[in-house]
Each structure stands twice: as C-alpha cells, then as structure tokens.
C-alpha cells in the first residue's frame, strides 16, 4: 500500500499490523476451528482502544479519523474476517448512537461501548427478510407507561452470542424504528447459529423477542426514521469497514501466494517460474491494489465530508469483495491440495471472502444502487451540471 500517508498514519498502520501479527494471526485458525472468539481476544481489542476507535475522546474513545479506521480494518481483515466483523458491527452501532442519539443516549452508551464493557450487535435481518430490509416484520407497540414491547425474531447477528446491546429495527404501525435493546431485557433471548461456511468464529446468533420490554428512552432517532436514517448510517459505516477488510483479506492471500510459490517446486523449479502461475499472481496483485485504491478514495471523501462518499463506499465494497473472492479462489488454486486444507490460511480466507459479497447489502443490492447513481449523474451532466 503505497498511498501517501503521513508519519502519524504510517505509525498507526504499523501498530495495527503488529497487533494483528501478535494477537490475531496466531489464533485465527484455532478460533475458526473451535467456532469461537475467546474473551481474551476481545479484551485485547478493547485494551488497544480498537473497540472505541470511532468514539470521540470526550466519551472515552480514540476519536480515530476515517482513514486510520480504514487502516485498522484492513489490518484486521488480513488476519481474520471474523474478528473484523466484531469491529464492524460494534462500530455500526457506535456510529448510529453518535449520529442519531440524544445527548443522554450518547452519554449513557458511548463510554461503555468505547471501553468494551458493552459489546454491540446489529440486528436488521430476519429469517424471511434480508435484502428488502425496510420491510422486516419485527413489531413494537407502546404500553400506557411509555415502555415498548417488541415482538419478532432476527437472524444472522454477528457476535450475537456475546453482544450485550443490540440495535434492532422494528415496525411501529408500519413505521420502521430503531431500538437499543439490552441482553437481559424481559422477553429477550438469543440462540447460537452453527454450521456457517465462513465467519466461523463470529459467534452468530438469532434473537427472539417475545413481548420484549424496552424502556421508552431506548428509541434511537424518530419513529419512521429507523431504516432511512439510523440503520442507513450504520450500514454506510459497515460497508466502509467491510471494503477495507476485503482489501486486507486480499493482501493476505497475495502475501501467502508470494511465499508459497517461492518454496513449492514442481518440474524442478519453484512454481513462481511457471508463467500461468505468474498470470494469477499478476492479476491478484493488480486487483488487490485496485481494491485498496477505492478504499483510499472513500477515505479521502470521508475526510472532506463529500456526499458522494456513500456511493463511492458502495463501489469500494462491491469491487473489493469481488476482488477478495477471486483472489482467495486463485490463492487456493495456487496452493493446490494444500490450499484445500485448514493447515494453510488461504482455505479460511476463501470461505470468508464469499461472505463479504453477501453482508452489508449483497453485491446485487450494490449493483442496483451503483447503476442508479450512474444514471443520476448522467442526467445531471445532460442538464448542463458539468461532468460529475
Ligand atoms: C456471516 C454472516 C453475518 C451476518 N451478520 C449480520 C448481522 O450482524 N446483522 C444483520 O442484521 N444481518 C447479518 N447478516 C445477514 C446479511 O445482512 C443478509 O444475509 C444479507 O442482507 C442478504 O439477505 P439474505 O441472506 O436474506 O438474502 P436475500 O435477500 O434473500 O437474497 C437472496 C439473493 O437474491 C438477491 N436479491 C435479492 N433482492 C434482489 C433484487 N431486487 N435484485 C437482484 N437480486 C436480488 C440477493 O443479492 C441474494 O443473492 C449476516 C449474514 C452472514 C452470512
């Protein structure tokens, strides 16, 4: 990654990568095999301030800017997509509270989210409703004392087995509304999900709400703004993190292949000498670099507060996840039978990469909105609005 970074950014990147080398890479295969993330690993993220990276300093966080956050996600994606997903969902909830929370909500939730005392989960998807997320069925009705009762089920919550606070979308008479729901609330339970192809240590869970009691003050944002505003903010944040994570996963596969092709010999020479291997390596390096550049572009738009950030982040997530799948697939190919074995990390990267094309809005959803964006910009151009 050769983009111009200043000294502070270079040293932050070094620290992130060092953390991943020391704490994540040595444990990733075991976590994947055991399908769990040990509490000590989550505590080490908290100790480094990574769980509070996006929380402003006044609330006890690191107040990290978008580029550094991206570099952190890139480093984490290099080591473990599952662990990246913890940072992702946790930061999605933080962003939503930061942007849409009242002062009292920010003061209540941000400090424990920053310290890692509370781990947050993001609960949008349901068994029957994924991409059409605005139309999820979980409902909320208000009682005379102002409290809410939530009824419904959510599925596929990353780190839902360990999170103690969930951002949940529910309908109030057809108005999509966001709620903060604590584990331990009356009528709330979680159920582990097993048998996942990838993200195996992301400790997924279903959530069950059976007249789940939620205090009046736990609505985040206004009724009816839950999807368009609160969940929208969270998903924008999630896509940004996942795009960078894909760039990291891609880089991990490239590095693994550069090492492997140097050592593995066939037909009397290291396989790096074979031109068909070189073709794959060249494509992997180029695709990986292109994914990184789109992430850097999104970071720079974030820095400038440019409204095209949302669409450019979609493009980064779309491209980077596709690149990650292709690169991880070629990495397995290059490793031959070894690539099909869990003794080599590319096997895990291959399974995890596929998930990246589905989460935070599937790639078909990204394609639809990117195409729509292209037509809108074209219209602006035709009406004499310059060449956006
Ligand atoms: C490992 C993992 C972790 C996850 N973590 C979370 C989490 O923490 N929180 C959470 O809320 N959710 C989570 N999810 C759920 C994820 O967000 C959804 O899987 C995703 O939104 C897609 O929904 P779906 O799986 O129901 O697919 P569906 O929406 O049923 O789509 C099925 C297929 O149809 C395509 N499709 C749908 N509509 C259209 C259309 N209009 N045009 C063209 N194609 C279309 C989709 O792209 C997809 O290929 C997770 C999923 C996984 C696998």
XYZ file of C-alpha atoms and ligand atoms in Angstrom:
441
model
C 0.000 0.000 0.000
C 1.986 2.973 -1.212
C -0.535 5.764 -0.989
C 0.886 8.908 0.558
C 0.415 8.512 4.291
C 1.841 10.955 6.805
C 4.184 9.827 9.572
C 1.367 9.524 12.095
C -0.714 7.352 9.750
C 2.282 5.164 8.923
C 2.999 4.567 12.577
C -0.688 3.828 13.291
C -0.726 1.320 10.427
C 2.427 -0.290 11.800
C 0.843 -0.614 15.232
C -2.343 -2.174 13.784
C -0.377 -4.664 11.737
C 1.844 -5.531 14.662
C -1.212 -6.191 16.815
C -2.638 -8.468 14.130
C 0.702 -10.308 13.756
C 0.929 -10.857 17.510
C -2.651 -11.496 18.550
C -4.833 -12.329 15.568
C -2.843 -14.397 13.070
C -1.555 -16.903 15.670
C -5.104 -17.582 16.932
C -7.246 -17.222 13.789
C -7.133 -20.851 12.611
C -7.907 -22.171 16.090
C -10.802 -19.734 16.562
C -12.145 -20.805 13.158
C -11.876 -24.491 14.064
C -13.448 -24.025 17.516
C -16.064 -21.618 16.109
C -15.466 -19.107 18.841
C -13.614 -15.933 19.709
C -12.154 -16.154 23.199
C -12.981 -13.305 25.585
C -9.248 -12.584 25.991
C -9.006 -11.684 22.312
C -11.960 -9.309 22.591
C -10.371 -7.843 25.728
C -7.132 -7.272 23.843
C -9.050 -5.307 21.182
C -10.578 -3.247 23.976
C -7.185 -2.663 25.625
C -5.763 -1.277 22.388
C -8.720 1.100 22.150
C -9.928 -0.541 18.922
C -13.482 -1.055 20.152
C -13.689 2.643 20.953
C -11.766 3.750 17.891
C -14.653 5.796 16.470
C -15.950 7.129 19.763
C -14.932 10.776 20.330
C -12.377 11.374 23.062
C -14.910 13.236 25.196
C -16.794 9.931 25.604
C -13.666 7.921 26.362
C -12.848 6.748 22.836
C -9.921 7.252 20.488
C -11.646 9.682 18.130
C -9.955 7.973 15.180
C -10.441 9.508 11.735
C -11.843 7.583 8.779
C -8.511 6.779 7.189
C -6.969 5.344 10.342
C -10.131 3.352 10.955
C -9.853 2.007 7.419
C -6.222 1.035 8.005
C -7.287 -0.752 11.195
C -9.999 -2.692 9.343
C -7.539 -3.519 6.567
C -5.085 -4.909 9.101
C -7.839 -6.885 10.833
C -9.143 -8.269 7.517
C -5.609 -9.502 6.833
C -5.716 -11.614 9.972
C -9.314 -12.647 10.481
C -12.531 -11.677 8.737
C -14.482 -12.954 11.738
C -12.723 -10.598 14.111
C -13.105 -7.791 11.596
C -16.847 -8.398 11.773
C -16.790 -7.694 15.513
C -15.200 -4.308 14.871
C -17.692 -3.766 12.065
C -20.955 -4.391 13.907
C -19.728 -2.728 17.092
C -18.722 0.396 15.166
C -22.008 0.396 13.229
C -23.926 0.741 16.472
C -21.494 3.370 17.750
C -21.969 5.452 14.588
C -25.746 5.192 14.868
C -25.730 6.322 18.523
C -23.267 9.088 17.751
C -25.287 10.456 14.867
C -28.876 9.850 15.983
C -28.676 9.501 19.749
C -29.838 12.204 22.132
C -27.206 13.752 24.396
C -28.453 11.492 27.200
C -28.167 8.392 24.986
C -24.639 9.341 23.902
C -23.581 9.866 27.494
C -25.133 6.599 28.602
C -23.964 4.265 25.843
C -20.793 5.618 24.264
C -18.402 5.294 27.248
C -19.140 1.582 27.867
C -19.087 0.896 24.116
C -15.710 2.642 23.885
C -14.201 0.654 26.737
C -15.614 -2.644 25.522
C -17.628 -3.082 28.704
C -20.561 -3.365 26.313
C -20.242 -5.240 23.017
C -22.824 -4.181 20.460
C -24.667 -6.224 17.862
C -26.580 -5.072 14.810
C -29.967 -6.703 14.248
C -31.705 -5.969 10.977
C -32.091 -9.237 9.069
C -34.888 -11.728 9.681
C -35.443 -15.257 8.506
C -37.806 -14.192 5.723
C -36.442 -10.709 5.056
C -32.855 -9.895 4.114
C -32.226 -7.521 1.213
C -35.713 -5.996 1.456
C -34.725 -4.924 4.949
C -37.038 -1.946 5.209
C -39.903 -4.429 5.333
C -38.766 -6.538 8.243
C -41.617 -7.805 10.381
C -40.476 -7.379 13.993
C -43.006 -5.055 15.572
C -43.141 -2.698 18.537
C -46.160 -1.478 20.469
C -46.215 1.079 23.210
C -47.735 0.467 26.636
C -49.574 3.056 28.696
C -46.472 3.725 30.806
C -44.488 4.603 27.648
C -42.405 1.410 27.556
C -42.290 -0.702 24.375
C -42.970 -4.366 23.729
C -41.034 -5.870 20.807
C -42.284 -8.982 19.091
C -40.368 -10.922 16.441
C -37.155 -12.710 15.538
C -33.865 -11.630 13.975
C -31.373 -13.929 12.291
C -27.648 -13.966 11.468
C -26.406 -11.494 14.084
C -22.595 -11.393 14.066
C -21.331 -11.788 17.626
C -24.949 -12.124 18.716
C -23.804 -14.761 21.205
C -21.677 -12.250 23.113
C -23.156 -8.816 22.454
C -24.941 -7.218 25.361
C -26.610 -4.374 23.457
C -28.410 -4.671 20.122
C -29.539 -2.101 17.617
C -32.832 -3.588 16.421
C -35.170 -2.425 13.686
C -38.868 -2.853 14.448
C -42.092 -1.510 12.957
C -44.435 0.767 14.885
C -47.642 0.568 12.830
C -45.555 0.276 9.664
C -43.053 2.973 10.700
C -39.565 1.481 10.741
C -37.967 2.425 14.044
C -34.618 1.701 15.682
C -34.372 0.486 19.274
C -31.478 -0.184 21.601
C -32.191 -3.454 23.379
C -30.120 -4.843 26.212
C -29.450 -8.522 26.736
C -31.265 -9.400 29.905
C -34.374 -7.459 28.940
C -37.567 -9.291 29.837
C -38.748 -11.408 26.883
C -35.374 -11.321 25.093
C -33.264 -14.383 24.276
C -30.560 -15.448 21.843
C -29.851 -18.762 20.183
C -26.477 -19.660 18.658
C -26.268 -20.338 14.899
C -23.910 -23.125 13.855
C -22.808 -24.658 10.570
C -21.574 -21.495 8.843
C -19.331 -21.743 5.794
C -17.263 -18.701 6.764
C -17.014 -16.178 9.591
C -16.941 -19.279 11.751
C -15.644 -17.556 14.847
C -18.105 -14.650 14.526
C -20.415 -16.400 17.021
C -23.630 -15.720 15.120
C -26.982 -15.840 16.862
C -30.688 -15.488 16.317
C -32.576 -13.083 18.539
C -36.007 -13.838 19.893
C -38.258 -11.100 21.220
C -41.432 -12.236 22.884
C -43.051 -9.079 24.230
C -39.541 -7.923 24.958
C -39.710 -4.967 27.323
C -37.794 -1.900 26.176
C -37.678 1.413 28.064
C -39.229 4.440 26.341
C -35.858 6.190 26.201
C -34.288 3.388 24.119
C -35.739 4.510 20.808
C -32.876 5.748 18.645
C -33.970 8.525 16.316
C -37.606 9.183 15.496
C -40.275 6.581 14.680
C -40.336 6.144 10.904
C -36.673 7.198 10.532
C -35.253 3.905 11.736
C -34.364 2.472 8.364
C -33.689 5.542 6.256
C -31.609 7.336 8.866
C -30.424 5.197 11.782
C -29.901 1.863 10.032
C -28.741 3.763 6.926
C -25.942 5.385 8.947
C -24.956 2.025 10.415
C -24.897 0.303 7.018
C -22.789 3.070 5.445
C -20.311 2.577 8.246
C -20.458 -1.206 7.851
C -19.787 -1.110 4.118
C -16.797 1.148 4.641
C -15.300 -1.245 7.208
C -16.002 -4.313 5.085
C -14.469 -2.738 1.963
C -11.227 -2.124 3.841
C -11.398 -5.584 5.415
C -11.678 -7.141 1.955
C -8.600 -5.229 0.866
C -6.797 -6.721 3.870
C -8.034 -10.243 3.149
C -6.879 -9.860 -0.467
C -3.444 -8.690 0.662
C -3.170 -11.709 2.994
C -3.850 -14.035 0.052
C -1.302 -12.261 -2.140
C 1.373 -12.491 0.569
C 0.594 -16.168 1.176
C 0.960 -16.894 -2.538
C 4.192 -14.939 -2.933
C 5.677 -17.076 -0.145
C 4.229 -20.351 -1.320
C 5.203 -20.035 -4.983
C 8.769 -19.340 -3.904
C 9.036 -22.520 -1.857
C 6.907 -25.008 -3.727
C 8.760 -26.777 -6.531
C 7.245 -28.678 -9.441
C 9.007 -29.809 -12.608
C 12.340 -28.993 -10.967
C 11.703 -25.287 -10.372
C 9.799 -23.138 -7.868
C 6.276 -22.797 -9.228
C 6.774 -18.998 -9.416
C 8.772 -19.758 -12.575
C 5.670 -21.079 -14.351
C 4.051 -18.368 -16.420
C 0.494 -19.485 -15.713
C 1.230 -19.003 -12.008
C 2.690 -15.581 -12.792
C -0.510 -14.678 -14.621
C -2.561 -15.416 -11.487
C -0.083 -13.561 -9.273
C -0.153 -10.516 -11.555
C -3.954 -10.425 -11.541
C -4.083 -10.879 -7.764
C -1.646 -8.033 -7.125
C -3.438 -5.703 -9.541
C -6.932 -6.461 -8.218
C -5.719 -6.128 -4.657
C -4.154 -2.757 -5.412
C -7.297 -1.538 -7.183
C -9.420 -2.529 -4.164
C -7.061 -0.617 -1.874
C -7.221 2.463 -4.089
C -11.034 2.534 -3.999
C -10.865 2.296 -0.215
C -8.400 5.170 -0.103
C -10.715 7.191 -2.312
C -13.605 6.548 0.071
C -11.371 7.594 2.983
C -10.453 10.811 1.269
C -14.128 11.636 0.542
C -14.921 10.889 4.192
C -12.225 13.321 5.250
C -13.688 16.016 3.001
C -17.263 15.274 4.102
C -18.157 14.779 0.442
C -21.726 13.493 -0.068
C -20.596 11.128 -2.843
C -18.901 9.124 -0.070
C -21.906 6.828 0.294
C -21.919 5.745 -3.340
C -18.154 5.571 -3.621
C -18.125 3.374 -0.500
C -20.672 1.075 -2.142
C -18.369 0.818 -5.149
C -15.394 0.111 -2.898
C -17.314 -2.622 -1.036
C -18.641 -4.119 -4.274
C -15.287 -4.149 -6.024
C -13.201 -5.166 -3.013
C -15.460 -8.077 -2.076
C -15.492 -9.396 -5.633
C -11.731 -8.993 -5.823
C -11.364 -10.781 -2.486
C -13.397 -13.755 -3.729
C -11.406 -14.020 -6.977
C -8.062 -13.528 -5.247
C -8.850 -16.037 -2.484
C -10.043 -18.542 -5.084
C -6.816 -18.162 -7.085
C -4.848 -18.406 -3.853
C -6.410 -21.811 -3.185
C -5.633 -22.822 -6.791
C -2.010 -21.800 -6.397
C -1.720 -23.816 -3.180
C -3.180 -26.935 -4.845
C -4.266 -29.598 -2.348
C -2.610 -27.631 0.452
C -4.995 -24.781 -0.336
C -7.900 -27.119 0.378
C -6.529 -27.870 3.836
C -7.031 -25.897 7.004
C -3.283 -26.111 7.537
C -2.998 -23.137 5.191
C -4.809 -19.816 5.837
C -5.984 -19.374 2.244
C -8.611 -22.082 2.838
C -10.199 -19.924 5.556
C -9.800 -16.737 3.530
C -11.630 -18.382 0.617
C -14.622 -19.285 2.794
C -14.656 -15.881 4.479
C -14.319 -13.931 1.238
C -17.592 -15.327 -0.089
C -19.446 -13.967 2.943
C -18.156 -10.477 2.124
C -20.226 -10.482 -1.073
C -23.403 -11.062 0.935
C -23.173 -8.925 4.080
C -23.845 -5.182 4.488
C -26.096 -5.266 1.440
C -25.446 -8.062 -1.038
C -23.471 -7.271 -4.151
C -26.665 -7.356 -6.219
C -28.002 -4.556 -3.995
C -24.760 -2.631 -4.534
C -25.026 -3.129 -8.301
C -28.570 -1.776 -8.326
C -27.699 1.384 -6.419
C -24.428 1.971 -8.267
C -26.204 1.733 -11.643
C -28.927 4.111 -10.396
C -26.222 6.537 -9.263
C -24.580 6.349 -12.683
C -27.839 7.307 -14.420
C -28.460 10.162 -11.975
C -25.012 11.603 -12.621
C -25.530 11.222 -16.342
C -28.777 13.191 -16.120
C -27.011 15.976 -14.206
C -24.375 16.103 -16.919
C -27.000 16.246 -19.694
C -28.755 19.118 -17.943
C -25.521 21.097 -18.056
C -24.451 20.374 -14.493
C -20.848 19.735 -15.502
C -19.146 16.366 -15.594
C -19.709 14.929 -12.111
C -21.818 -14.445 8.259
C -22.972 -13.504 8.210
C -23.058 -12.494 9.160
C -24.164 -11.631 9.159
N -24.266 -10.689 10.148
C -25.390 -9.920 10.211
C -25.587 -9.014 11.306
O -24.735 -8.861 12.185
N -26.747 -8.298 11.347
C -27.719 -8.420 10.400
O -28.746 -7.741 10.504
N -27.564 -9.285 9.358
C -26.431 -10.029 9.246
N -26.261 -10.920 8.212
C -27.344 -11.054 7.206
C -26.996 -10.358 5.908
O -27.030 -8.962 6.072
C -28.004 -10.838 4.839
O -27.644 -12.186 4.593
C -27.983 -10.040 3.578
O -28.555 -8.778 3.774
C -28.742 -10.740 2.441
O -30.002 -11.136 2.861
P -30.491 -12.644 2.663
O -29.397 -13.532 3.096
O -31.794 -12.778 3.313
O -30.637 -12.835 1.097
P -31.928 -12.424 0.230
O -32.286 -11.011 0.458
O -32.984 -13.450 0.370
O -31.315 -12.521 -1.236
C -31.044 -13.771 -1.868
C -30.334 -13.476 -3.189
O -31.196 -12.683 -4.009
C -30.538 -11.473 -4.376
N -31.541 -10.408 -4.462
C -32.423 -10.011 -3.517
N -33.174 -8.989 -3.972
C -32.751 -8.733 -5.238
C -33.087 -7.759 -6.246
N -34.017 -6.820 -6.017
N -32.440 -7.793 -7.429
C -31.471 -8.712 -7.657
N -31.094 -9.649 -6.756
C -31.704 -9.649 -5.558
C -29.515 -11.237 -3.266
O -28.448 -10.410 -3.683
C -29.052 -12.650 -2.993
O -28.108 -13.021 -3.949
C -25.168 -11.776 8.163
C -25.054 -12.769 7.193
C -23.965 -13.621 7.220
C -23.882 -14.689 6.172
